[in-house]
C-alpha atoms as a PDB file:
ATOM      1  CA  MET A   1      -3.400  -4.957  -7.886  1.00  0.00           C
ATOM      2  CA  THR A   2      -4.089  -1.499  -9.305  1.00  0.00           C
ATOM      3  CA  PRO A   3      -7.395  -0.197  -7.898  1.00  0.00           C
ATOM      4  CA  MET A   4     -10.174   0.704 -10.271  1.00  0.00           C
ATOM      5  CA  LEU A   5     -11.069   4.382 -10.226  1.00  0.00           C
ATOM      6  CA  ARG A   6     -14.703   5.354  -9.981  1.00  0.00           C
ATOM      7  CA  SER A   7     -13.859   7.806 -12.752  1.00  0.00           C
ATOM      8  CA  THR A   8     -11.821   5.277 -14.756  1.00  0.00           C
ATOM      9  CA  LEU A   9     -13.022   6.971 -17.922  1.00  0.00           C
ATOM     10  CA  LEU A  10     -13.845  10.661 -17.576  1.00  0.00           C
ATOM     11  CA  GLU A  11     -14.803  11.984 -20.980  1.00  0.00           C
ATOM     12  CA  HIS A  12     -14.844  15.515 -22.348  1.00  0.00           C
ATOM     13  CA  ASP A  13     -15.071  15.491 -26.113  1.00  0.00           C
ATOM     14  CA  ALA A  14     -12.125  13.294 -27.152  1.00  0.00           C
ATOM     15  CA  LEU A  15     -10.288  13.389 -23.801  1.00  0.00           C
ATOM     16  CA  CYS A  16     -10.370  10.701 -21.131  1.00  0.00           C
ATOM     17  CA  VAL A  17      -8.277   9.884 -18.061  1.00  0.00           C
ATOM     18  CA  ARG A  18      -7.284   6.407 -16.895  1.00  0.00           C
ATOM     19  CA  LEU A  19      -4.582   4.438 -15.176  1.00  0.00           C
ATOM     20  CA  ALA A  20      -2.048   3.121 -17.674  1.00  0.00           C
ATOM     21  CA  THR A  21      -2.533  -0.620 -18.001  1.00  0.00           C
ATOM     22  CA  ARG A  22      -1.139  -0.992 -21.538  1.00  0.00           C
ATOM     23  CA  GLU A  23       2.429  -0.569 -22.661  1.00  0.00           C
ATOM     24  CA  ALA A  24       1.306   2.009 -25.237  1.00  0.00           C
ATOM     25  CA  ASP A  25      -0.009   4.224 -22.432  1.00  0.00           C
ATOM     26  CA  ARG A  26       3.213   3.932 -20.422  1.00  0.00           C
ATOM     27  CA  LEU A  27       5.356   4.677 -23.468  1.00  0.00           C
ATOM     28  CA  GLY A  28       3.026   7.522 -24.421  1.00  0.00           C
ATOM     29  CA  ALA A  29       3.532   9.067 -20.974  1.00  0.00           C
ATOM     30  CA  GLN A  30       7.313   8.811 -21.330  1.00  0.00           C
ATOM     31  CA  ARG A  31       7.149  10.327 -24.825  1.00  0.00           C
ATOM     32  CA  LEU A  32       5.091  13.246 -23.493  1.00  0.00           C
ATOM     33  CA  ARG A  33       7.544  13.718 -20.642  1.00  0.00           C
ATOM     34  CA  TYR A  34      10.394  13.855 -23.168  1.00  0.00           C
ATOM     35  CA  THR A  35       8.561  16.502 -25.169  1.00  0.00           C
ATOM     36  CA  VAL A  36       7.921  18.657 -22.099  1.00  0.00           C
ATOM     37  CA  PHE A  37      10.897  18.102 -19.793  1.00  0.00           C
ATOM     38  CA  VAL A  38      13.678  17.535 -22.327  1.00  0.00           C
ATOM     39  CA  GLU A  39      12.699  19.325 -25.534  1.00  0.00           C
ATOM     40  CA  GLU A  40      10.840  22.262 -23.970  1.00  0.00           C
ATOM     41  CA  LEU A  41      12.652  22.699 -20.654  1.00  0.00           C
ATOM     42  CA  GLY A  42      16.145  21.391 -21.421  1.00  0.00           C
ATOM     43  CA  GLY A  43      16.239  18.571 -18.861  1.00  0.00           C
ATOM     44  CA  ASP A  44      18.218  15.349 -19.040  1.00  0.00           C
ATOM     45  CA  GLY A  45      18.881  12.206 -17.021  1.00  0.00           C
ATOM     46  CA  ALA A  46      20.809   8.947 -16.928  1.00  0.00           C
ATOM     47  CA  LEU A  47      18.052   6.850 -18.530  1.00  0.00           C
ATOM     48  CA  VAL A  48      16.665   9.416 -20.968  1.00  0.00           C
ATOM     49  CA  ASP A  49      16.383   7.834 -24.423  1.00  0.00           C
ATOM     50  CA  HIS A  50      17.149  10.622 -26.877  1.00  0.00           C
ATOM     51  CA  ASN A  51      16.937   8.363 -29.918  1.00  0.00           C
ATOM     52  CA  GLY A  52      13.492   7.034 -29.052  1.00  0.00           C
ATOM     53  CA  ARG A  53      12.444  10.325 -27.381  1.00  0.00           C
ATOM     54  CA  PHE A  54      11.453   8.830 -23.998  1.00  0.00           C
ATOM     55  CA  GLU A  55      12.029  10.481 -20.622  1.00  0.00           C
ATOM     56  CA  ARG A  56      12.311   7.617 -18.125  1.00  0.00           C
ATOM     57  CA  ASP A  57      14.069   6.637 -14.925  1.00  0.00           C
ATOM     58  CA  VAL A  58      14.418   3.744 -12.473  1.00  0.00           C
ATOM     59  CA  TYR A  59      11.204   4.626 -10.617  1.00  0.00           C
ATOM     60  CA  ASP A  60       8.872   4.158 -13.577  1.00  0.00           C
ATOM     61  CA  PRO A  61       8.453   0.353 -13.350  1.00  0.00           C
ATOM     62  CA  VAL A  62       7.182   0.437  -9.748  1.00  0.00           C
ATOM     63  CA  CYS A  63       4.878   3.451 -10.099  1.00  0.00           C
ATOM     64  CA  ASP A  64       1.320   3.833 -11.337  1.00  0.00           C
ATOM     65  CA  HIS A  65       0.890   6.180 -14.271  1.00  0.00           C
ATOM     66  CA  LEU A  66      -2.265   8.275 -14.584  1.00  0.00           C
ATOM     67  CA  VAL A  67      -2.678   9.366 -18.198  1.00  0.00           C
ATOM     68  CA  LEU A  68      -4.884  11.838 -20.015  1.00  0.00           C
ATOM     69  CA  VAL A  69      -5.640  10.427 -23.450  1.00  0.00           C
ATOM     70  CA  ASP A  70      -6.804  12.220 -26.576  1.00  0.00           C
ATOM     71  CA  GLN A  71      -8.802   9.518 -28.330  1.00  0.00           C
ATOM     72  CA  ALA A  72      -8.528  11.398 -31.637  1.00  0.00           C
ATOM     73  CA  ARG A  73      -4.728  10.949 -31.674  1.00  0.00           C
ATOM     74  CA  SER A  74      -2.767   7.926 -32.833  1.00  0.00           C
ATOM     75  CA  GLU A  75      -1.956   5.349 -30.182  1.00  0.00           C
ATOM     76  CA  ALA A  76       0.377   3.628 -32.653  1.00  0.00           C
ATOM     77  CA  ASP A  77       2.452   6.824 -32.863  1.00  0.00           C
ATOM     78  CA  LEU A  78       2.392   7.209 -29.038  1.00  0.00           C
ATOM     79  CA  ASP A  79       1.074  10.758 -29.285  1.00  0.00           C
ATOM     80  CA  HIS A  80      -2.293   9.864 -27.737  1.00  0.00           C
ATOM     81  CA  VAL A  81      -1.151  10.677 -24.169  1.00  0.00           C
ATOM     82  CA  VAL A  82      -1.507  14.434 -23.645  1.00  0.00           C
ATOM     83  CA  GLY A  83      -1.271  14.524 -19.845  1.00  0.00           C
ATOM     84  CA  ALA A  84       0.435  12.411 -17.210  1.00  0.00           C
ATOM     85  CA  TYR A  85       0.985  11.977 -13.481  1.00  0.00           C
ATOM     86  CA  ARG A  86       3.375   9.458 -11.924  1.00  0.00           C
ATOM     87  CA  LEU A  87       2.159   7.986  -8.626  1.00  0.00           C
ATOM     88  CA  MET A  88       4.194   6.091  -6.026  1.00  0.00           C
ATOM     89  CA  PRO A  89       2.054   4.588  -3.229  1.00  0.00           C
ATOM     90  CA  GLY A  90       3.877   4.467   0.097  1.00  0.00           C
ATOM     91  CA  GLU A  91       3.546   0.695   0.371  1.00  0.00           C
ATOM     92  CA  ARG A  92       5.755   0.303  -2.728  1.00  0.00           C
ATOM     93  CA  ALA A  93       8.488   2.669  -1.578  1.00  0.00           C
ATOM     94  CA  HIS A  94      10.534  -0.230  -0.170  1.00  0.00           C
ATOM     95  CA  LEU A  95      11.058  -1.437  -3.763  1.00  0.00           C
ATOM     96  CA  HIS A  96      13.077   1.581  -4.870  1.00  0.00           C
ATOM     97  CA  GLY A  97      12.526   4.370  -2.376  1.00  0.00           C
ATOM     98  CA  PHE A  98      10.752   7.630  -3.070  1.00  0.00           C
ATOM     99  CA  TYR A  99      12.063   9.873  -5.865  1.00  0.00           C
ATOM    100  CA  CYS A 100      11.954  12.832  -3.447  1.00  0.00           C
ATOM    101  CA  ALA A 101      14.228  11.053  -0.980  1.00  0.00           C
ATOM    102  CA  SER A 102      17.275  11.904  -3.090  1.00  0.00           C
ATOM    103  CA  GLU A 103      16.489  15.592  -2.584  1.00  0.00           C
ATOM    104  CA  TYR A 104      14.683  15.739   0.782  1.00  0.00           C
ATOM    105  CA  ASP A 105      14.881  14.033   4.154  1.00  0.00           C
ATOM    106  CA  LEU A 106      11.399  12.481   4.302  1.00  0.00           C
ATOM    107  CA  SER A 107      11.752  10.845   7.714  1.00  0.00           C
ATOM    108  CA  VAL A 108       9.087  13.051   9.324  1.00  0.00           C
ATOM    109  CA  LEU A 109       6.557  11.672   6.796  1.00  0.00           C
ATOM    110  CA  GLU A 110       7.839   8.102   6.725  1.00  0.00           C
ATOM    111  CA  GLN A 111       7.683   7.862  10.519  1.00  0.00           C
ATOM    112  CA  SER A 112       4.201   9.401  10.748  1.00  0.00           C
ATOM    113  CA  GLY A 113       2.396   6.093  10.319  1.00  0.00           C
ATOM    114  CA  ARG A 114       0.073   7.752   7.814  1.00  0.00           C
ATOM    115  CA  LYS A 115      -0.687   6.540   4.289  1.00  0.00           C
ATOM    116  CA  LEU A 116       1.566   8.327   1.789  1.00  0.00           C
ATOM    117  CA  LEU A 117       1.426   8.990  -1.931  1.00  0.00           C
ATOM    118  CA  GLU A 118       4.266  10.592  -3.884  1.00  0.00           C
ATOM    119  CA  VAL A 119       3.185  12.416  -7.040  1.00  0.00           C
ATOM    120  CA  GLY A 120       5.553  13.541  -9.761  1.00  0.00           C
ATOM    121  CA  ARG A 121       6.393  13.966 -13.426  1.00  0.00           C
ATOM    122  CA  SER A 122       3.180  15.939 -13.903  1.00  0.00           C
ATOM    123  CA  CYS A 123       2.912  17.376 -17.398  1.00  0.00           C
ATOM    124  CA  LEU A 124       0.447  18.412 -20.085  1.00  0.00           C
ATOM    125  CA  HIS A 125       0.883  18.723 -23.833  1.00  0.00           C
ATOM    126  CA  ARG A 126       0.914  22.356 -24.915  1.00  0.00           C
ATOM    127  CA  ASP A 127      -2.320  21.816 -26.861  1.00  0.00           C
ATOM    128  CA  VAL A 128      -4.337  21.105 -23.697  1.00  0.00           C
ATOM    129  CA  ARG A 129      -2.729  23.459 -21.206  1.00  0.00           C
ATOM    130  CA  GLY A 130      -5.073  25.991 -19.692  1.00  0.00           C
ATOM    131  CA  GLY A 131      -8.151  23.918 -20.508  1.00  0.00           C
ATOM    132  CA  ILE A 132     -10.125  21.019 -19.127  1.00  0.00           C
ATOM    133  CA  GLY A 133      -7.173  18.627 -19.225  1.00  0.00           C
ATOM    134  CA  LEU A 134      -5.676  19.543 -15.834  1.00  0.00           C
ATOM    135  CA  PHE A 135      -9.066  19.284 -14.159  1.00  0.00           C
ATOM    136  CA  GLN A 136      -9.578  15.817 -15.617  1.00  0.00           C
ATOM    137  CA  LEU A 137      -6.196  14.677 -14.361  1.00  0.00           C
ATOM    138  CA  TRP A 138      -7.043  16.052 -10.920  1.00  0.00           C
ATOM    139  CA  ALA A 139     -10.393  14.284 -10.933  1.00  0.00           C
ATOM    140  CA  GLY A 140      -8.631  10.999 -11.677  1.00  0.00           C
ATOM    141  CA  LEU A 141      -6.071  11.724  -8.966  1.00  0.00           C
ATOM    142  CA  SER A 142      -8.890  12.462  -6.521  1.00  0.00           C
ATOM    143  CA  ASP A 143     -10.456   9.066  -7.181  1.00  0.00           C
ATOM    144  CA  TYR A 144      -7.076   7.361  -6.799  1.00  0.00           C
ATOM    145  CA  ILE A 145      -6.574   9.061  -3.431  1.00  0.00           C
ATOM    146  CA  GLU A 146     -10.004   7.991  -2.205  1.00  0.00           C
ATOM    147  CA  ALA A 147      -9.612   4.421  -3.475  1.00  0.00           C
ATOM    148  CA  ARG A 148      -6.340   3.974  -1.571  1.00  0.00           C
ATOM    149  CA  GLY A 149      -7.218   5.987   1.533  1.00  0.00           C
ATOM    150  CA  VAL A 150      -4.242   8.297   0.992  1.00  0.00           C
ATOM    151  CA  GLU A 151      -3.659  10.705   3.875  1.00  0.00           C
ATOM    152  CA  ILE A 152      -0.585  12.678   2.779  1.00  0.00           C
ATOM    153  CA  LEU A 153       0.266  13.677  -0.784  1.00  0.00           C
ATOM    154  CA  PHE A 154       3.758  14.979  -1.552  1.00  0.00           C
ATOM    155  CA  GLY A 155       6.202  15.540  -4.371  1.00  0.00           C
ATOM    156  CA  VAL A 156       8.641  18.033  -5.837  1.00  0.00           C
ATOM    157  CA  ALA A 157       7.342  21.027  -7.754  1.00  0.00           C
ATOM    158  CA  SER A 158       9.836  22.687 -10.049  1.00  0.00           C
ATOM    159  CA  PHE A 159      10.827  26.170 -11.087  1.00  0.00           C
ATOM    160  CA  HIS A 160      12.482  26.188 -14.498  1.00  0.00           C
ATOM    161  CA  GLY A 161      16.186  26.998 -14.321  1.00  0.00           C
ATOM    162  CA  THR A 162      18.853  26.866 -11.616  1.00  0.00           C
ATOM    163  CA  ASP A 163      19.490  30.580 -10.975  1.00  0.00           C
ATOM    164  CA  VAL A 164      18.178  30.900  -7.428  1.00  0.00           C
ATOM    165  CA  ALA A 165      18.603  34.676  -7.421  1.00  0.00           C
ATOM    166  CA  ARG A 166      16.084  34.915 -10.264  1.00  0.00           C
ATOM    167  CA  ILE A 167      13.402  33.246  -8.141  1.00  0.00           C
ATOM    168  CA  ALA A 168      14.355  34.764  -4.777  1.00  0.00           C
ATOM    169  CA  HIS A 169      10.979  36.508  -4.357  1.00  0.00           C
ATOM    170  CA  PRO A 170       8.772  33.432  -4.916  1.00  0.00           C
ATOM    171  CA  LEU A 171      11.029  31.260  -2.760  1.00  0.00           C
ATOM    172  CA  ALA A 172      10.900  33.797   0.064  1.00  0.00           C
ATOM    173  CA  LEU A 173       7.113  34.068  -0.293  1.00  0.00           C
ATOM    174  CA  LEU A 174       6.774  30.285  -0.022  1.00  0.00           C
ATOM    175  CA  TYR A 175       9.031  30.248   3.049  1.00  0.00           C
ATOM    176  CA  HIS A 176       7.243  33.021   4.920  1.00  0.00           C
ATOM    177  CA  THR A 177       3.686  32.039   3.958  1.00  0.00           C
ATOM    178  CA  TYR A 178       3.513  28.310   3.228  1.00  0.00           C
ATOM    179  CA  LEU A 179       6.239  26.612   5.292  1.00  0.00           C
ATOM    180  CA  ALA A 180       4.961  23.243   6.523  1.00  0.00           C
ATOM    181  CA  PRO A 181       4.265  22.718  10.217  1.00  0.00           C
ATOM    182  CA  PRO A 182       6.873  20.619  12.067  1.00  0.00           C
ATOM    183  CA  ASP A 183       4.919  17.351  11.709  1.00  0.00           C
ATOM    184  CA  LEU A 184       5.058  17.677   7.903  1.00  0.00           C
ATOM    185  CA  ARG A 185       8.275  19.630   7.412  1.00  0.00           C
ATOM    186  CA  VAL A 186      10.687  17.712   5.214  1.00  0.00           C
ATOM    187  CA  THR A 187      14.123  19.287   4.703  1.00  0.00           C
ATOM    188  CA  ALA A 188      16.291  19.645   1.607  1.00  0.00           C
ATOM    189  CA  ARG A 189      19.457  17.545   1.571  1.00  0.00           C
ATOM    190  CA  PRO A 190      22.959  18.960   1.027  1.00  0.00           C
ATOM    191  CA  PRO A 191      24.968  19.586  -1.039  1.00  0.00           C
ATOM    192  CA  HIS A 192      22.388  20.960  -3.472  1.00  0.00           C
ATOM    193  CA  ALA A 193      20.053  22.447  -0.852  1.00  0.00           C
ATOM    194  CA  VAL A 194      19.555  26.210  -0.819  1.00  0.00           C
ATOM    195  CA  GLY A 195      17.744  28.312   1.771  1.00  0.00           C
ATOM    196  CA  MET A 196      14.416  29.893   0.886  1.00  0.00           C
ATOM    197  CA  ASP A 197      14.529  32.634   3.549  1.00  0.00           C
ATOM    198  CA  LEU A 198      16.222  34.961   1.077  1.00  0.00           C
ATOM    199  CA  MET A 199      14.734  38.253   2.248  1.00  0.00           C
ATOM    200  CA  PRO A 200      12.467  39.649   4.967  1.00  0.00           C
ATOM    201  CA  LYS A 201       8.766  39.173   4.314  1.00  0.00           C
ATOM    202  CA  ALA A 202       8.231  42.936   4.016  1.00  0.00           C
ATOM    203  CA  GLN A 203      10.668  43.149   1.082  1.00  0.00           C
ATOM    204  CA  ILE A 204       8.928  40.550  -1.085  1.00  0.00           C
ATOM    205  CA  ASP A 205       7.312  41.783  -4.289  1.00  0.00           C
ATOM    206  CA  ARG A 206       4.227  39.628  -3.817  1.00  0.00           C
ATOM    207  CA  ARG A 207       2.777  40.272  -7.264  1.00  0.00           C
ATOM    208  CA  ALA A 208       5.997  39.363  -9.061  1.00  0.00           C
ATOM    209  CA  ALA A 209       6.467  36.357  -6.766  1.00  0.00           C
ATOM    210  CA  ALA A 210       2.967  35.057  -7.454  1.00  0.00           C
ATOM    211  CA  GLN A 211       3.517  35.345 -11.204  1.00  0.00           C
ATOM    212  CA  GLN A 212       6.636  33.158 -10.982  1.00  0.00           C
ATOM    213  CA  ILE A 213       5.132  30.345  -8.900  1.00  0.00           C
ATOM    214  CA  PRO A 214       4.165  27.455 -11.223  1.00  0.00           C
ATOM    215  CA  ALA A 215       0.419  27.134 -11.802  1.00  0.00           C
ATOM    216  CA  LEU A 216       0.200  23.573 -10.489  1.00  0.00           C
ATOM    217  CA  LEU A 217       1.977  24.525  -7.267  1.00  0.00           C
ATOM    218  CA  LYS A 218      -0.425  27.446  -6.817  1.00  0.00           C
ATOM    219  CA  SER A 219      -3.336  25.040  -7.135  1.00  0.00           C
ATOM    220  CA  TYR A 220      -2.000  22.817  -4.360  1.00  0.00           C
ATOM    221  CA  LEU A 221      -1.339  25.828  -2.139  1.00  0.00           C
ATOM    222  CA  ARG A 222      -4.938  26.982  -2.591  1.00  0.00           C
ATOM    223  CA  LEU A 223      -6.052  23.554  -1.406  1.00  0.00           C
ATOM    224  CA  GLY A 224      -4.064  24.033   1.800  1.00  0.00           C
ATOM    225  CA  GLY A 225      -0.696  22.660   0.740  1.00  0.00           C
ATOM    226  CA  PHE A 226       2.662  23.505   2.306  1.00  0.00           C
ATOM    227  CA  VAL A 227       6.297  23.424   1.237  1.00  0.00           C
ATOM    228  CA  GLY A 228       9.249  21.817   2.959  1.00  0.00           C
ATOM    229  CA  GLU A 229      12.320  23.533   4.359  1.00  0.00           C
ATOM    230  CA  GLY A 230      14.746  24.570   1.635  1.00  0.00           C
ATOM    231  CA  ALA A 231      14.849  24.287  -2.149  1.00  0.00           C
ATOM    232  CA  TRP A 232      17.000  21.811  -4.106  1.00  0.00           C
ATOM    233  CA  VAL A 233      18.922  22.693  -7.260  1.00  0.00           C
ATOM    234  CA  ASP A 234      18.698  19.931  -9.881  1.00  0.00           C
ATOM    235  CA  ARG A 235      21.218  20.919 -12.546  1.00  0.00           C
ATOM    236  CA  PRO A 236      20.835  17.863 -14.835  1.00  0.00           C
ATOM    237  CA  PHE A 237      17.075  18.441 -14.971  1.00  0.00           C
ATOM    238  CA  ASN A 238      17.555  22.247 -15.202  1.00  0.00           C
ATOM    239  CA  THR A 239      15.167  22.993 -12.323  1.00  0.00           C
ATOM    240  CA  THR A 240      15.034  24.345  -8.807  1.00  0.00           C
ATOM    241  CA  ASP A 241      12.711  22.143  -6.779  1.00  0.00           C
ATOM    242  CA  VAL A 242      10.562  22.687  -3.728  1.00  0.00           C
ATOM    243  CA  CYS A 243       8.801  19.870  -1.908  1.00  0.00           C
ATOM    244  CA  LEU A 244       5.033  20.181  -1.763  1.00  0.00           C
ATOM    245  CA  ILE A 245       3.130  18.456   1.049  1.00  0.00           C
ATOM    246  CA  LEU A 246      -0.667  18.197   1.245  1.00  0.00           C
ATOM    247  CA  ASP A 247      -2.431  16.714   4.267  1.00  0.00           C
ATOM    248  CA  VAL A 248      -5.690  15.492   2.721  1.00  0.00           C
ATOM    249  CA  ALA A 249      -7.519  15.796   6.054  1.00  0.00           C
ATOM    250  CA  ARG A 250      -6.674  19.519   6.219  1.00  0.00           C
ATOM    251  CA  VAL A 251      -8.301  20.318   2.885  1.00  0.00           C
ATOM    252  CA  ASP A 252     -11.401  22.124   4.104  1.00  0.00           C
ATOM    253  CA  ALA A 253     -14.789  22.299   2.411  1.00  0.00           C
ATOM    254  CA  LYS A 254     -14.235  25.834   1.110  1.00  0.00           C
ATOM    255  CA  ALA A 255     -10.978  24.863  -0.602  1.00  0.00           C
ATOM    256  CA  ARG A 256     -12.604  21.751  -2.058  1.00  0.00           C
ATOM    257  CA  GLY A 257     -15.340  23.908  -3.554  1.00  0.00           C
ATOM    258  CA  LEU A 258     -12.777  25.954  -5.449  1.00  0.00           C
ATOM    259  CA  TYR A 259     -12.062  22.928  -7.577  1.00  0.00           C
ATOM    260  CA  ALA A 260     -15.641  21.795  -8.148  1.00  0.00           C
ATOM    261  CA  GLY A 261     -15.161  18.320  -6.776  1.00  0.00           C
ATOM    262  CA  HIS A 262     -11.412  17.719  -6.982  1.00  0.00           C
ATOM    263  CA  PHE A 263     -10.304  15.985  -3.778  1.00  0.00           C
ATOM    264  CA  ALA A 264     -14.010  15.824  -2.849  1.00  0.00           C
ATOM    265  CA  HIS A 265     -16.385  12.877  -2.839  1.00  0.00           C
ATOM    266  CA  ARG A 266     -18.320  12.154  -6.031  1.00  0.00           C
ATOM    267  CA  GLY A 267     -21.009   9.478  -6.259  1.00  0.00           C
ATOM    268  CA  ALA A 268     -20.373   6.330  -8.236  1.00  0.00           C
END
């Protein structure tokens, strides 16, 4: 049974966040993903429905979908979902495996005995980027994590494009500064794995590198997140992926304060 979130409905003007329990919400999330990942970023996939404009795959039916809804938009037209997160609890992974497992060897996490949550397909409609929408999604994710007792959060974070040379500086910065400790260090699988140790630390243009790192990945890193060993080039989806890992227990009070309650306890 899907757990109820203490912040099942977090309102800010017309926006609210909830777990998708209706088909309209699930379809709205897939429509938003099509808009962002296919139309904006040029991605594709075996189950993408170009006629209906839905980005979907085999993992969708066994995942929970956290959606940010604009209540002023039409649910009938499926444009009411303006933000989405796809969540795979570890106890369901036996049904279809983790999405990340096709790109990374996750055995160090799977054998840890700790409670896992894979997050993915995170996206926001262009109209709500840079505003309150991301914080509302994170607040909903925080409640989901607490409700399930999640200990380790992980998932791929993507750089747009497959030209590794273009992102050599941010990849090298991630390798030298944020490489996961051995007990969390997943490794990219061949044949599409590429090394991230592309230059000595002293040669990295840190300002340029920081500008290229996706905003969501930066947020996780500020919370104490790490990245796995190696990047993975996903040509059909037109991305270069890194695997983010966040040990919830290692998120200290100072980092929690940066996000004004995200991943922190809030009263009922």
